[in-house]
Tab-separated table of C-alpha atoms in Angstrom:
chain	number	residue	atom	x	y	z
A	1110	UNK	CA	118.176	-29.011	66.934
A	1111	UNK	CA	116.073	-25.981	65.787
A	1112	UNK	CA	113.271	-25.025	68.053
A	1113	UNK	CA	110.546	-22.967	65.844
A	1114	UNK	CA	108.324	-20.738	68.229
A	1115	UNK	CA	105.678	-19.632	65.413
A	1116	UNK	CA	104.042	-21.434	62.447
A	1117	UNK	CA	105.783	-20.304	59.065
A	1118	UNK	CA	102.293	-19.682	57.688
A	1119	UNK	CA	101.217	-17.135	60.334
A	1120	UNK	CA	104.364	-14.995	59.912
A	1121	UNK	CA	104.088	-11.311	58.715
A	1122	UNK	CA	105.451	-10.238	55.653
A	1123	UNK	CA	108.251	-7.628	56.495
A	1124	UNK	CA	107.022	-5.053	54.290
A	1125	UNK	CA	103.586	-5.115	55.830
A	1126	UNK	CA	104.288	-2.423	58.737
A	1127	UNK	CA	105.845	0.099	56.611
A	1128	UNK	CA	103.303	-0.087	53.972
A	1129	UNK	CA	100.513	0.224	56.579
A	1130	UNK	CA	102.419	3.251	58.132
A	1131	UNK	CA	102.735	4.968	54.727
A	1132	UNK	CA	99.081	4.265	54.031
A	1133	UNK	CA	98.040	5.781	57.445
A	1134	UNK	CA	100.316	8.775	56.847
A	1135	UNK	CA	99.220	9.319	53.142
A	1136	UNK	CA	95.449	9.014	54.350
A	1137	UNK	CA	95.763	11.677	56.895
A	1138	UNK	CA	97.884	13.909	54.437
A	1139	UNK	CA	94.598	13.583	52.036
A	1140	UNK	CA	92.144	14.141	54.830
A	1141	UNK	CA	94.343	17.270	55.940
A	1142	UNK	CA	94.071	18.438	52.032
A	1143	UNK	CA	97.895	18.744	51.886
A	1144	UNK	CA	98.220	15.720	49.236
A	1145	UNK	CA	95.423	14.908	46.269
A	1146	UNK	CA	93.791	11.791	46.463
A	1147	UNK	CA	94.482	11.090	42.729
A	1148	UNK	CA	98.241	11.257	43.970
A	1149	UNK	CA	97.825	8.636	46.816
A	1150	UNK	CA	96.023	6.266	44.057
A	1151	UNK	CA	98.726	6.689	41.778
A	1152	UNK	CA	101.200	6.040	44.901
A	1153	UNK	CA	99.273	3.066	45.821
A	1154	UNK	CA	99.139	1.354	42.301
A	1155	UNK	CA	103.008	2.069	41.624
A	1156	UNK	CA	104.042	0.543	45.026
A	1157	UNK	CA	102.010	-2.602	44.524
A	1158	UNK	CA	103.728	-3.198	41.190
A	1159	UNK	CA	107.059	-2.563	42.749
A	1160	UNK	CA	106.128	-4.944	45.428
A	1161	UNK	CA	104.881	-7.622	43.285
A	1162	UNK	CA	107.989	-7.166	40.987
A	1163	UNK	CA	110.248	-7.435	43.948
A	1164	UNK	CA	108.783	-10.600	45.055
A	1165	UNK	CA	105.830	-9.976	47.247
A	1166	UNK	CA	103.496	-12.476	45.298
A	1167	UNK	CA	103.506	-15.651	46.749
A	1168	UNK	CA	105.769	-18.358	45.424
A	1169	UNK	CA	107.591	-16.757	42.830
A	1170	UNK	CA	109.955	-14.779	44.816
A	1171	UNK	CA	110.770	-11.852	42.768
A	1172	UNK	CA	113.743	-11.912	40.351
A	1173	UNK	CA	115.290	-15.115	41.344
A	1174	UNK	CA	111.899	-17.323	41.408
A	1175	UNK	CA	111.361	-16.960	37.733
A	1176	UNK	CA	114.465	-18.860	36.848
A	1177	UNK	CA	112.924	-22.018	38.015
A	1178	UNK	CA	109.911	-21.782	35.344
A	1179	UNK	CA	112.714	-22.081	32.576
A	1180	UNK	CA	111.499	-25.627	31.611
A	1181	UNK	CA	107.912	-24.887	31.810
A	1182	UNK	CA	108.633	-21.983	29.425
A	1183	UNK	CA	110.526	-24.334	27.092
A	1184	UNK	CA	107.956	-26.663	27.274
A	1185	UNK	CA	104.963	-24.557	26.211
A	1186	UNK	CA	106.984	-22.995	23.470
A	1187	UNK	CA	106.869	-26.514	21.570
A	1188	UNK	CA	104.934	-26.512	18.222
A	1189	UNK	CA	102.005	-28.669	19.541
A	1190	UNK	CA	100.658	-25.874	21.726
A	1191	UNK	CA	100.740	-23.085	19.254
A	1192	UNK	CA	97.736	-22.088	17.602
A	1193	UNK	CA	97.285	-22.685	13.950
A	1194	UNK	CA	98.876	-20.048	11.503
A	1195	UNK	CA	95.708	-18.803	10.256
A	1196	UNK	CA	94.491	-17.760	13.750
A	1197	UNK	CA	91.061	-16.514	14.310
A	1198	UNK	CA	88.027	-18.594	15.464
A	1199	UNK	CA	86.474	-21.495	13.484
């Protein structure tokens, strides 16, 4: 028998604390004038992209999560779902 002490929905992601620590450190360096603000913005954007790619975006779960959509993609490629060859608005 398994005993759960926390609700699964209230669990913090394991990447949250390192990201908060890095953001605090980066902000401190920017305030001191050691690192430009633009560098922090680029780091935040690229860090967010990496986080999303590795599985930080909900139910997809990174690389392995996309395999479950194979049936959906095959259904989406059916000829009935494709726009006419002429394209454009009528």
